[in-house]
PDB file of C-alpha atoms in Angstrom:
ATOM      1  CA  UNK H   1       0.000   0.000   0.000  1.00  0.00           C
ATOM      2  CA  UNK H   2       0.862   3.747  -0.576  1.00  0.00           C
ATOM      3  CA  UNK H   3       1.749   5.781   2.089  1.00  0.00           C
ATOM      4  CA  UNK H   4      -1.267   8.274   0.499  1.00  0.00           C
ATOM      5  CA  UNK H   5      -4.101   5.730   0.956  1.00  0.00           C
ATOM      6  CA  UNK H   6      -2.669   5.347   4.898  1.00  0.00           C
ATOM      7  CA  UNK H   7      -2.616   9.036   4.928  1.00  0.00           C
ATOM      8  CA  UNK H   8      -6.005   9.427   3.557  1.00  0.00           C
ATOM      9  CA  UNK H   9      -7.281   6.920   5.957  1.00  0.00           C
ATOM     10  CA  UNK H  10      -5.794   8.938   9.038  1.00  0.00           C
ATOM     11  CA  UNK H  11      -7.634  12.055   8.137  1.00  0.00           C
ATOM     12  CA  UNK H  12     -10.407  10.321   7.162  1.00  0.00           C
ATOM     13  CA  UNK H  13     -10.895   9.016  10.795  1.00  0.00           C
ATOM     14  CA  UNK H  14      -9.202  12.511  12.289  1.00  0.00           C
ATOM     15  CA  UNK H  15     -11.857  13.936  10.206  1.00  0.00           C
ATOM     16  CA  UNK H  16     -14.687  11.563  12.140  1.00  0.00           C
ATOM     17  CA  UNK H  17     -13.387  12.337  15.493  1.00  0.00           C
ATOM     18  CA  UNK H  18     -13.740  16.206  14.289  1.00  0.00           C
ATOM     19  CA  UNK H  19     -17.761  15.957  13.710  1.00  0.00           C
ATOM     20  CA  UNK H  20     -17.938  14.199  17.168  1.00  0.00           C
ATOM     21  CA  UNK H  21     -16.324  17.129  19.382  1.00  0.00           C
ATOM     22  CA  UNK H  22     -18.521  19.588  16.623  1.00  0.00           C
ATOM     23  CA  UNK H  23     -21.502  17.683  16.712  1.00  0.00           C
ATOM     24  CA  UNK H  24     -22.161  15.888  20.402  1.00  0.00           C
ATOM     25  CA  UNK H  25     -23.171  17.695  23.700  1.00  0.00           C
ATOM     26  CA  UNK H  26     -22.435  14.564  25.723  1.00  0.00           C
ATOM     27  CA  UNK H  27     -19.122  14.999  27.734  1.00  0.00           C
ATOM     28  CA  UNK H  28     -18.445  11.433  27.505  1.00  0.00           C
ATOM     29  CA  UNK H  29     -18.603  11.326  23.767  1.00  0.00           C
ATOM     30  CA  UNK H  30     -16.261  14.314  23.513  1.00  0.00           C
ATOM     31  CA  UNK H  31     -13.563  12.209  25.520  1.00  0.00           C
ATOM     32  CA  UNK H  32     -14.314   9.553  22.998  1.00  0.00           C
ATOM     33  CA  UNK H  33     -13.676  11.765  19.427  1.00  0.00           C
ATOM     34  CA  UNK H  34     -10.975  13.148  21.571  1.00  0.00           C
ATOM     35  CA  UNK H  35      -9.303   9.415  21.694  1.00  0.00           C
ATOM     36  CA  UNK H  36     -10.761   8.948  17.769  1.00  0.00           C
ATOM     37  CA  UNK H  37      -8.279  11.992  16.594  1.00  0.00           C
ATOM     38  CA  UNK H  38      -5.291  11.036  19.057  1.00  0.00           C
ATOM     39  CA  UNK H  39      -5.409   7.175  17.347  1.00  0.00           C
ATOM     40  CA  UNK H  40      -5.860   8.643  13.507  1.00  0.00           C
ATOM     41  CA  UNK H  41      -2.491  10.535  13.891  1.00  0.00           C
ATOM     42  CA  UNK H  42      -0.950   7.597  15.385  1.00  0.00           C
ATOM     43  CA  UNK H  43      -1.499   5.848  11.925  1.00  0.00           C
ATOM     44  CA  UNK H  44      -0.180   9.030  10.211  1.00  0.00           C
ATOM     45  CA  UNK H  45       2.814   8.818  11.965  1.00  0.00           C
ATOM     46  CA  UNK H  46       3.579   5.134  12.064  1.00  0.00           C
ATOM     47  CA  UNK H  47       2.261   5.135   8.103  1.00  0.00           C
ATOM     48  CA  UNK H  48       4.977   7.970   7.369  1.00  0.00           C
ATOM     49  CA  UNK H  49       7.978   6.017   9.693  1.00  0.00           C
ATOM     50  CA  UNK H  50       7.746   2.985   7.453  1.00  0.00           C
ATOM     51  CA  UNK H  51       7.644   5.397   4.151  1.00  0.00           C
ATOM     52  CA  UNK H  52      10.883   6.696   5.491  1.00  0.00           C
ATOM     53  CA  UNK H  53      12.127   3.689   7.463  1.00  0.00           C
ATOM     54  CA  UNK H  54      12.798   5.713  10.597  1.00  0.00           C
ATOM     55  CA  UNK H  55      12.034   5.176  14.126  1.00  0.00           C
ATOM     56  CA  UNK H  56      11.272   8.672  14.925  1.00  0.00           C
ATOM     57  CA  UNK H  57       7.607   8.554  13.969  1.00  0.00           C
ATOM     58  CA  UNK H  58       7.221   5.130  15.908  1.00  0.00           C
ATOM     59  CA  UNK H  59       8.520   7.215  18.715  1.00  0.00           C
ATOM     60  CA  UNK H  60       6.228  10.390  18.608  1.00  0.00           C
ATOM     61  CA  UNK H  61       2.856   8.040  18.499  1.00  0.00           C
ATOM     62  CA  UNK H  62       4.450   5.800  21.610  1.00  0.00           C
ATOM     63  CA  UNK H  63       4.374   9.492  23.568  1.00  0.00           C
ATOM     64  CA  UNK H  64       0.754  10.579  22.140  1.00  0.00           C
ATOM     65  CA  UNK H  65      -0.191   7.036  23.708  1.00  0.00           C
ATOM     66  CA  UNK H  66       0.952   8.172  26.919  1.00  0.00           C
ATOM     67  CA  UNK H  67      -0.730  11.753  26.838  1.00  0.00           C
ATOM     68  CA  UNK H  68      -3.884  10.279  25.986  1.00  0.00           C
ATOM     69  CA  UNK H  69      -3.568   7.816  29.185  1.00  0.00           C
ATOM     70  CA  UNK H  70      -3.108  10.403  31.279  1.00  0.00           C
ATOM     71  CA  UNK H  71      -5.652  12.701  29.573  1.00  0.00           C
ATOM     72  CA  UNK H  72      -7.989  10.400  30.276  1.00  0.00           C
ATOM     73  CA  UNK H  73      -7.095  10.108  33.845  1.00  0.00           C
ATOM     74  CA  UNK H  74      -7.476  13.886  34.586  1.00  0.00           C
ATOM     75  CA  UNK H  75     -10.413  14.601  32.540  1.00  0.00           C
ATOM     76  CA  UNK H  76     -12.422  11.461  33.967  1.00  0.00           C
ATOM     77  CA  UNK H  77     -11.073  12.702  37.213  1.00  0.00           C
ATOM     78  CA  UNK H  78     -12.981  16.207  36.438  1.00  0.00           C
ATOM     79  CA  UNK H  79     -15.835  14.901  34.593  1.00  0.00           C
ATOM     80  CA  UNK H  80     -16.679  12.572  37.941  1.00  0.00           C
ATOM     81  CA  UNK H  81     -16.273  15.977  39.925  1.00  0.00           C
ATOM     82  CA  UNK H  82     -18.459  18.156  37.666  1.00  0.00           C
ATOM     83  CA  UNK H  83     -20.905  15.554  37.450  1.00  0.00           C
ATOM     84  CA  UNK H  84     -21.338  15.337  41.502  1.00  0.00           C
ATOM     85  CA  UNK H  85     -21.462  19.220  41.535  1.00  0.00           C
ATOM     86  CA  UNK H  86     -24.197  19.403  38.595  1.00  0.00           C
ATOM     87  CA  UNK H  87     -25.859  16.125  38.188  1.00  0.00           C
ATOM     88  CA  UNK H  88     -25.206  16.616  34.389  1.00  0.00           C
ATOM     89  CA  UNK H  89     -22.343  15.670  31.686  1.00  0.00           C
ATOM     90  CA  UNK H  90     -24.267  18.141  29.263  1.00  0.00           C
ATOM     91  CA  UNK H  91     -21.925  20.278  27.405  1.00  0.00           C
ATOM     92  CA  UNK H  92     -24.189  22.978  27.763  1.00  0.00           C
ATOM     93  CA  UNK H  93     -24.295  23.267  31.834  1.00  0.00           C
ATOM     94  CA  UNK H  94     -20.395  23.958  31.219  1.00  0.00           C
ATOM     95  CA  UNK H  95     -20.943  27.400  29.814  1.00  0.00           C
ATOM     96  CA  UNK H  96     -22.679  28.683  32.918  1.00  0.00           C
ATOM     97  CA  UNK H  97     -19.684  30.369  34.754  1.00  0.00           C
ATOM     98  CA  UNK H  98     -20.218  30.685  38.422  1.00  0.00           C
ATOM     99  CA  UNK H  99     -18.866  28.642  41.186  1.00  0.00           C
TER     100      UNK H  99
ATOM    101  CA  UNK W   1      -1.799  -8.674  -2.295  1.00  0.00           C
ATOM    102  CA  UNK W   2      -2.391  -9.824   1.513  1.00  0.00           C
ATOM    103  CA  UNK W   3      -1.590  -6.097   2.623  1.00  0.00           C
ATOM    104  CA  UNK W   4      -4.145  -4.579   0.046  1.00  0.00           C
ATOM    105  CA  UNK W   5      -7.047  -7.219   1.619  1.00  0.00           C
ATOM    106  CA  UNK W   6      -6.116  -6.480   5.558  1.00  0.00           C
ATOM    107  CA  UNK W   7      -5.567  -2.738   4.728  1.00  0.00           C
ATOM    108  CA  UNK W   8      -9.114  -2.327   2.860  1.00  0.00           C
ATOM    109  CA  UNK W   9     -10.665  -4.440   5.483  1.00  0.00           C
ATOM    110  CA  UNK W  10      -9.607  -2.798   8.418  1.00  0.00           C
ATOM    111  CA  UNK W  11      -9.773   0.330   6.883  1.00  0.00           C
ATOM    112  CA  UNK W  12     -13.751  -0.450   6.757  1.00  0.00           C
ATOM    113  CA  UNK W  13     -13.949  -1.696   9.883  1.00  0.00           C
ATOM    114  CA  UNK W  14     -12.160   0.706  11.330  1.00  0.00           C
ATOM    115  CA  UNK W  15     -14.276   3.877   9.907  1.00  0.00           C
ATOM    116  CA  UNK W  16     -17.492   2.044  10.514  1.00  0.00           C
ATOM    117  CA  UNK W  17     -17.133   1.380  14.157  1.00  0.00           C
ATOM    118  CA  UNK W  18     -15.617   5.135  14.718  1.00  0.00           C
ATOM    119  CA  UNK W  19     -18.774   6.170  12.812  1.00  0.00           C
ATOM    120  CA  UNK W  20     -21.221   4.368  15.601  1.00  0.00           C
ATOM    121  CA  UNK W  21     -19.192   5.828  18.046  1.00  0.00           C
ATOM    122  CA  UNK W  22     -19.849   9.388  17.125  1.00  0.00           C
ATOM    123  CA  UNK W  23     -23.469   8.996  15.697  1.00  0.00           C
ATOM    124  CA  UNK W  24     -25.323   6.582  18.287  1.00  0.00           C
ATOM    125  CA  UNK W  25     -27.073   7.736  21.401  1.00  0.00           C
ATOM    126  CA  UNK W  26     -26.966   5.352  23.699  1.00  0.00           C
ATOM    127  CA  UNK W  27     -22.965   5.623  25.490  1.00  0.00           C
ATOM    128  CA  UNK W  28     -22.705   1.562  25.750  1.00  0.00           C
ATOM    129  CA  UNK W  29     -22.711   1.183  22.430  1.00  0.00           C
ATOM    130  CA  UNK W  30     -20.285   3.851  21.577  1.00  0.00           C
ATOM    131  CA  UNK W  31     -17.883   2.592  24.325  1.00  0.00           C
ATOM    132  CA  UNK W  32     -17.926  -0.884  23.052  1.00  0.00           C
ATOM    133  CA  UNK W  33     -17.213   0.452  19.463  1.00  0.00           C
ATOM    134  CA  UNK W  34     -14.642   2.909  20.091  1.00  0.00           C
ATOM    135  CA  UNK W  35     -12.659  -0.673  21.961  1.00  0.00           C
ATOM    136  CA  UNK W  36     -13.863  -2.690  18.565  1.00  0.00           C
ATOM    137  CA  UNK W  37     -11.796   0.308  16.594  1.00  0.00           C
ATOM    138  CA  UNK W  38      -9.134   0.672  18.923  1.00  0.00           C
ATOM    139  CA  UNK W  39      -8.403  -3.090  18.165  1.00  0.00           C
ATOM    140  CA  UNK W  40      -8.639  -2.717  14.657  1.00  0.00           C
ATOM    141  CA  UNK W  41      -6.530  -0.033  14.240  1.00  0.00           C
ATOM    142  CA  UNK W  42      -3.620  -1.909  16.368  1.00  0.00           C
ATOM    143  CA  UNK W  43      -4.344  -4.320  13.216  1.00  0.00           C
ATOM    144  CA  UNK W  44      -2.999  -1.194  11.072  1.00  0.00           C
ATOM    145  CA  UNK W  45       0.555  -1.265  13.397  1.00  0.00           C
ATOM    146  CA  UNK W  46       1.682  -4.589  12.414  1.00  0.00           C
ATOM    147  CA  UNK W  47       0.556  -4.356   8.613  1.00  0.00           C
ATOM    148  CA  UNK W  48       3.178  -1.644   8.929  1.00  0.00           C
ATOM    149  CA  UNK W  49       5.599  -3.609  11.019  1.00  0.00           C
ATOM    150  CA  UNK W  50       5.120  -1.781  14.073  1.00  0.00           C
ATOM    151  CA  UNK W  51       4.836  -4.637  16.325  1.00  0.00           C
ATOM    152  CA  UNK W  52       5.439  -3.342  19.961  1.00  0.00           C
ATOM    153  CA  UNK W  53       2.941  -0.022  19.396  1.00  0.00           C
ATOM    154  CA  UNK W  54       0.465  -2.489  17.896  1.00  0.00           C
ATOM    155  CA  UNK W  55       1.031  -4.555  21.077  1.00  0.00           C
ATOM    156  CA  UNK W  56       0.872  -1.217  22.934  1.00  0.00           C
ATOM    157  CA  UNK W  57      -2.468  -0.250  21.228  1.00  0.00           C
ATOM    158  CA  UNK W  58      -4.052  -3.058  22.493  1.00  0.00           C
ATOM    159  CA  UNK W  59      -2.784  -2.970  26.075  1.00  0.00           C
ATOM    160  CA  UNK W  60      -3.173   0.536  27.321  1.00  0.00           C
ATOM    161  CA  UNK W  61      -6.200   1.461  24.400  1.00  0.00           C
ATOM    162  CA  UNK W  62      -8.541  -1.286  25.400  1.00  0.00           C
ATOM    163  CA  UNK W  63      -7.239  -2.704  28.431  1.00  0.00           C
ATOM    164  CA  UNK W  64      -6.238   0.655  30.704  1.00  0.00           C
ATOM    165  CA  UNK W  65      -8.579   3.635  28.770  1.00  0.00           C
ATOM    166  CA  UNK W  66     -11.315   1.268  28.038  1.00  0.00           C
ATOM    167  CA  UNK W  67     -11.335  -0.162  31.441  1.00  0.00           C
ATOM    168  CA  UNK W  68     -11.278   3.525  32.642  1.00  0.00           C
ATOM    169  CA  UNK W  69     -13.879   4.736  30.882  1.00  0.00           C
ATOM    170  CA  UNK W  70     -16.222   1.914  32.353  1.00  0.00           C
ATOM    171  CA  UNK W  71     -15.333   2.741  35.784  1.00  0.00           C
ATOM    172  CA  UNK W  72     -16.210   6.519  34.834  1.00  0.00           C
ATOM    173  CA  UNK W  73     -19.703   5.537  33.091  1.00  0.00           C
ATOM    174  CA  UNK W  74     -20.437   3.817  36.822  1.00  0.00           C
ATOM    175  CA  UNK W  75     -20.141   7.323  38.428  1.00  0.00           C
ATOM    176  CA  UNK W  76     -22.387   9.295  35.217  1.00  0.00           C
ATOM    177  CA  UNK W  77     -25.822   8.716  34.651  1.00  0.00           C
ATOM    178  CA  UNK W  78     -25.392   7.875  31.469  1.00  0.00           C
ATOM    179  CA  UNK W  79     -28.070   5.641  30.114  1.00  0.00           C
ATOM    180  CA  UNK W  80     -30.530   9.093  30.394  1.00  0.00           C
ATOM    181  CA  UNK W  81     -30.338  11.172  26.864  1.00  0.00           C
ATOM    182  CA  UNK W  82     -28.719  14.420  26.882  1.00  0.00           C
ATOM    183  CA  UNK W  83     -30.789  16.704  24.501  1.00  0.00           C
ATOM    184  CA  UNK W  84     -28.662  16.680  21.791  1.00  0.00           C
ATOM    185  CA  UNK W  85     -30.470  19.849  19.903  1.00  0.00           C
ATOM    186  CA  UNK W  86     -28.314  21.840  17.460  1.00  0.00           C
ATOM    187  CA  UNK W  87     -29.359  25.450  16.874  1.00  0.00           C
ATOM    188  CA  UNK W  88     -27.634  25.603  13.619  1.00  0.00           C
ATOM    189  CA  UNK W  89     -27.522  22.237  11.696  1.00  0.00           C
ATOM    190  CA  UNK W  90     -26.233  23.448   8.748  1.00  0.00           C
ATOM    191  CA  UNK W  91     -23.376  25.491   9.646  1.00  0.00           C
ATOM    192  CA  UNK W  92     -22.363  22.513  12.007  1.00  0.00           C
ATOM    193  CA  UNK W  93     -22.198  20.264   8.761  1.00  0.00           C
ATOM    194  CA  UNK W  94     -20.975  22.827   6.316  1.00  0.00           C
ATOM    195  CA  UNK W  95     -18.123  23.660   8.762  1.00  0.00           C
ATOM    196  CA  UNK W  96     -17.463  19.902   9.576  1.00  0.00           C
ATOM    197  CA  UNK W  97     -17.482  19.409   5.850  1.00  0.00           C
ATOM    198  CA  UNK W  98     -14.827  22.215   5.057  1.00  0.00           C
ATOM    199  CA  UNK W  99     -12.574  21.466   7.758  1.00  0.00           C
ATOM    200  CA  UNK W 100     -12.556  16.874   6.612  1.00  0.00           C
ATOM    201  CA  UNK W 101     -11.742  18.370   2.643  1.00  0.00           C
ATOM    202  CA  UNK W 102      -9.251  20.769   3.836  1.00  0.00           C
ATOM    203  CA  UNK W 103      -7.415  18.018   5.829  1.00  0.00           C
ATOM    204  CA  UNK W 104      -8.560  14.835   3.323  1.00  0.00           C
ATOM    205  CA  UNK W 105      -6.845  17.650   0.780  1.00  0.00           C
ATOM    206  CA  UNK W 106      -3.255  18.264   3.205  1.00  0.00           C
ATOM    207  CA  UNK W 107      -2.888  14.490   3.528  1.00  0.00           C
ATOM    208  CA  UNK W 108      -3.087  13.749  -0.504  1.00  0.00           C
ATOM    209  CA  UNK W 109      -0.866  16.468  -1.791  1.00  0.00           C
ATOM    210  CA  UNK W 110       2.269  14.399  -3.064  1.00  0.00           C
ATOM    211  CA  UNK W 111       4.822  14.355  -0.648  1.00  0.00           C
ATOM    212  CA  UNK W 112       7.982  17.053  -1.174  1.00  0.00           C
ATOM    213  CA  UNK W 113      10.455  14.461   0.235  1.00  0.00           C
ATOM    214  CA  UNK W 114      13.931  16.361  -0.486  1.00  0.00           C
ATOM    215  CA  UNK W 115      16.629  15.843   1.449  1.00  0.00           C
ATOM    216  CA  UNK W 116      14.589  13.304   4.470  1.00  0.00           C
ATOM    217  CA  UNK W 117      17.791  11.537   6.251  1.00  0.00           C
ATOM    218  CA  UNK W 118      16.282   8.955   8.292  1.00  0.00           C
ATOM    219  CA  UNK W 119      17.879   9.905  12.015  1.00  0.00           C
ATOM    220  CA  UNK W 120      16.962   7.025  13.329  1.00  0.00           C
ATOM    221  CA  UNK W 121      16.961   4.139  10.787  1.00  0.00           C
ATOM    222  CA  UNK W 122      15.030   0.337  11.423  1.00  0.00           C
ATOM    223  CA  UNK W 123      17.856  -2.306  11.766  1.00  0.00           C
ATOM    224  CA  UNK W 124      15.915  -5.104   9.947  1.00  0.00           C
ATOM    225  CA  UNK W 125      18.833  -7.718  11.444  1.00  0.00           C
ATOM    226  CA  UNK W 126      16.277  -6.514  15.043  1.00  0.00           C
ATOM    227  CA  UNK W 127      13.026  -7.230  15.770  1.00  0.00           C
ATOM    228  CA  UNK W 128      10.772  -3.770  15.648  1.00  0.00           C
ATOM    229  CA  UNK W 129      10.796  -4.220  19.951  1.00  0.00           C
ATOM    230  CA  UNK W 130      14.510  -4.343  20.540  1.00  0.00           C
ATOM    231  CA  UNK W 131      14.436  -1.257  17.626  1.00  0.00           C
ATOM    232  CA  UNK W 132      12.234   0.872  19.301  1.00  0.00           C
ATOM    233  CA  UNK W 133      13.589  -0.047  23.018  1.00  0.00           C
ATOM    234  CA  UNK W 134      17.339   1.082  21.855  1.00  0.00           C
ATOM    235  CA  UNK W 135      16.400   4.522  20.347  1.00  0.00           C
ATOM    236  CA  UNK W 136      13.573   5.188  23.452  1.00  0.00           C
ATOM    237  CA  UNK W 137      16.530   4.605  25.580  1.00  0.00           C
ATOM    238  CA  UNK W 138      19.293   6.229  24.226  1.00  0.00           C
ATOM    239  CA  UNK W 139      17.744   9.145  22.062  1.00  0.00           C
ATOM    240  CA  UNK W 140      14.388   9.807  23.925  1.00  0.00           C
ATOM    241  CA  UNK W 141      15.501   8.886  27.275  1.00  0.00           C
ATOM    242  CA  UNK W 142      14.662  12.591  28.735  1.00  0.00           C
ATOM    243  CA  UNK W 143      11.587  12.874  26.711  1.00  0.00           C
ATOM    244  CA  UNK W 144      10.326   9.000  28.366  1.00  0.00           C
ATOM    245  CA  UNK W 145      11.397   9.645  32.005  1.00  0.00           C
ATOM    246  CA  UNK W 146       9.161  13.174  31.683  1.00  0.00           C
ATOM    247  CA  UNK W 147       6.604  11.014  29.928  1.00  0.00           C
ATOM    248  CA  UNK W 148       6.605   8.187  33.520  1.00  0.00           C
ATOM    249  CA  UNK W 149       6.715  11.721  35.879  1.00  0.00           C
ATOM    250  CA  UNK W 150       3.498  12.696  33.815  1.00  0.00           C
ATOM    251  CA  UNK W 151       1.625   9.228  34.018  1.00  0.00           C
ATOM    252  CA  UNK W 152       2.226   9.897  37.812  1.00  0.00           C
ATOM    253  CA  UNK W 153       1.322  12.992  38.251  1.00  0.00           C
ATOM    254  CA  UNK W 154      -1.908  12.340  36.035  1.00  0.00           C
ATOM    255  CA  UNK W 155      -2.712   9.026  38.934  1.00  0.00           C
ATOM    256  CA  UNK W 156      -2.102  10.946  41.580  1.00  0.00           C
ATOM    257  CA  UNK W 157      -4.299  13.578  39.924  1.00  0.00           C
ATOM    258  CA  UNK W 158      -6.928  11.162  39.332  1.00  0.00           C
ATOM    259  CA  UNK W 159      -7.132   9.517  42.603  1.00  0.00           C
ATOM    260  CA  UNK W 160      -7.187  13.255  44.231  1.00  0.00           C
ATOM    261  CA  UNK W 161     -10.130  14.437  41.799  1.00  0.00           C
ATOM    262  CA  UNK W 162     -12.595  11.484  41.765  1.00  0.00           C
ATOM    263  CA  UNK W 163     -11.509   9.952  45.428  1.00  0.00           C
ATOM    264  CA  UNK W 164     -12.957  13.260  47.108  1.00  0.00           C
ATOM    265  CA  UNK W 165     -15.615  12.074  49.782  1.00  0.00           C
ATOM    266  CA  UNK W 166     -15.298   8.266  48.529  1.00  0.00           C
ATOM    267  CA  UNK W 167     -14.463   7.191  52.332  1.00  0.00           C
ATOM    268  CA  UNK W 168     -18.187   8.068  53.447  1.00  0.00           C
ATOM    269  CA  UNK W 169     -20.434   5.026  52.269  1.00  0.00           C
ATOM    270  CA  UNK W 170     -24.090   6.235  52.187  1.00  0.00           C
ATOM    271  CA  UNK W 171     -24.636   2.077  51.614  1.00  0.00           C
ATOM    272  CA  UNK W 172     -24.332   2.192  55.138  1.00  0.00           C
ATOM    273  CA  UNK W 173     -25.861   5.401  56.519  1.00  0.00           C
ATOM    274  CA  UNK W 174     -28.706   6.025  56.998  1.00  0.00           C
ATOM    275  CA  UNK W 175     -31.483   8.289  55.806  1.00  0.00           C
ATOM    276  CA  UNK W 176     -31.471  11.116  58.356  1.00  0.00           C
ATOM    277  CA  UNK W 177     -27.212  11.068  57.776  1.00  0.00           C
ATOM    278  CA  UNK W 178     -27.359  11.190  54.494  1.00  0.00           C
ATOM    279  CA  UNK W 179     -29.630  14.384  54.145  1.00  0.00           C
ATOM    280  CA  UNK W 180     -27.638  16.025  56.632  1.00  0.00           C
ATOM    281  CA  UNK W 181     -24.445  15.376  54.577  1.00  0.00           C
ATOM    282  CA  UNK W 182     -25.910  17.016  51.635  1.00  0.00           C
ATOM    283  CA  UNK W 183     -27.513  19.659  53.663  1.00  0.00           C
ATOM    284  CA  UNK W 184     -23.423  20.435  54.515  1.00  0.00           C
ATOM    285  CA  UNK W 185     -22.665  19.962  51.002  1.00  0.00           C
ATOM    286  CA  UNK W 186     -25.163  22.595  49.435  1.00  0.00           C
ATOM    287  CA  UNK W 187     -23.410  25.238  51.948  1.00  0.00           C
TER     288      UNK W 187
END
């Protein structure tokens, strides 16, 4: 295979994890797109360190793996909090700013 | 030929269990999707002779964030629809739209490869794990001992946000406690 039609195939599923942040009010489904994008530039990088037969890009996707553990982590961490202050993981009840 | 099948396959999976994931309403289903993708795109690593992130897919995607995110839907209400209601529809999907050709667009331009030295090239006489543990532990050695101090920060972090108040068990209390504990916690 090309390393286009891997390429294509990343933004392709970048491009789905795109309309969920646009498109869903659920907090929980953001997290999920969220993890969608993170894994389609994984493939772009991998795809382009076998075009080139280097490492490097192997490398850079190993580190987004462990950013989007501990993104996770955090933002379940908050997400539990918010959802004992509110009683909602509605998008929406985020834009209200007071305490 | 073998790499055209798996990479067409996958490639179908792949987009049509993302798709559930963003499109359904119900969050089990998209949960047990987004895992069915994860796995399949792990499927994508050792097509491109990746083995040990393809290994590492699998472990941390749908063993440690999947298990994670089970965990968290215990905590949510989650089964109960959010209204989803869009005020604008259309500029949601023209702007989508835009945005997936602009990027579909980036990532089929020919590449301008002039001049790419690879910095850190595969030793094929290796297997891709000794590969990749030689150059994380020589070249990125910094970069991976900041990565561990983050993981741990990011535990402790968790355990400190969603552990607040978990050593009162309202299993156990009963009524007239409990409503005085949230009486405190309205204050």
């Amino acid at each position: 295979m090309t390393l286009n039609a891997y390429l294509i195939l990343s933004a392709l599923l970048f491009c789905i994890g795109l309309f969920g942040v646009i498109r869903r009010k659920n907090l929980l489904m953001l997290f999920f797109s969220t993890e969608i994008m993170l894994n389609a530039c994984n493939i772009g990088f991998v795809a382009v360190s076998r075009h080139y037969g280097d490492l490097n890009g192997q490398m850079f996707s190993f580190f987004i793996v462990a950013i989007a553990a501990s993104e996770v982590a955090i933002g379940l961490g908050l997400l539990i909090l918010w959802f004992k202050k509110k009683n909602s993981i509605d998008l929406d009840s985020l834009t209200k700013m007071k305490g | 030929m073998y790499e055209i099948i798996a990479f067409y396959l996958f490639s179908f999976l792949t987009v049509a269990m993302f798709a559930i994931t963003v499109t359904t309403n119900n969050v089990l289903y998209a949960l047990s999707s987004l895992a069915a993708g994860m796995i399949f795109i792990s499927a994508f690593f050792f097509i491109l002779d990746a083995d040990f992130l393809g290994v590492v897919q699998i472990v941390v995607y749908t063993g440690a964030v999947m298990a994670l995110y089970a965990f968290g839907m215990m905590f949510f209400d989650s089964l109960s629809s959010i209204d989803e209601k869009i005020s604008n529809p259309r500029l949601v999907f023209a702007l989508s739209g835009l945005i997936a050709l602009c990027i579909v667009l980036i990532f089929s331009f020919p590449l301008i490869d002039v001049g790419v030295v690879a910095h850190a090239p595969v030793n094929p006489t290796w297997g891709n794990t000794q590969d990749v543990g030689i150059v994380l532990f020589t070249k990125y050695l910094v970069a991976f001992e900041v990565a561990a101090v983050m993981l741990l920060v990011a535990m402790i972090g968790g355990i400190i946000l969603a552990g607040k108040k978990m050593d009162i068990s309202y299993s156990s209390l009963s009524e007239e406690e409990i409503a005085s504990l949230e009486k405190k916690d309205e204050k």
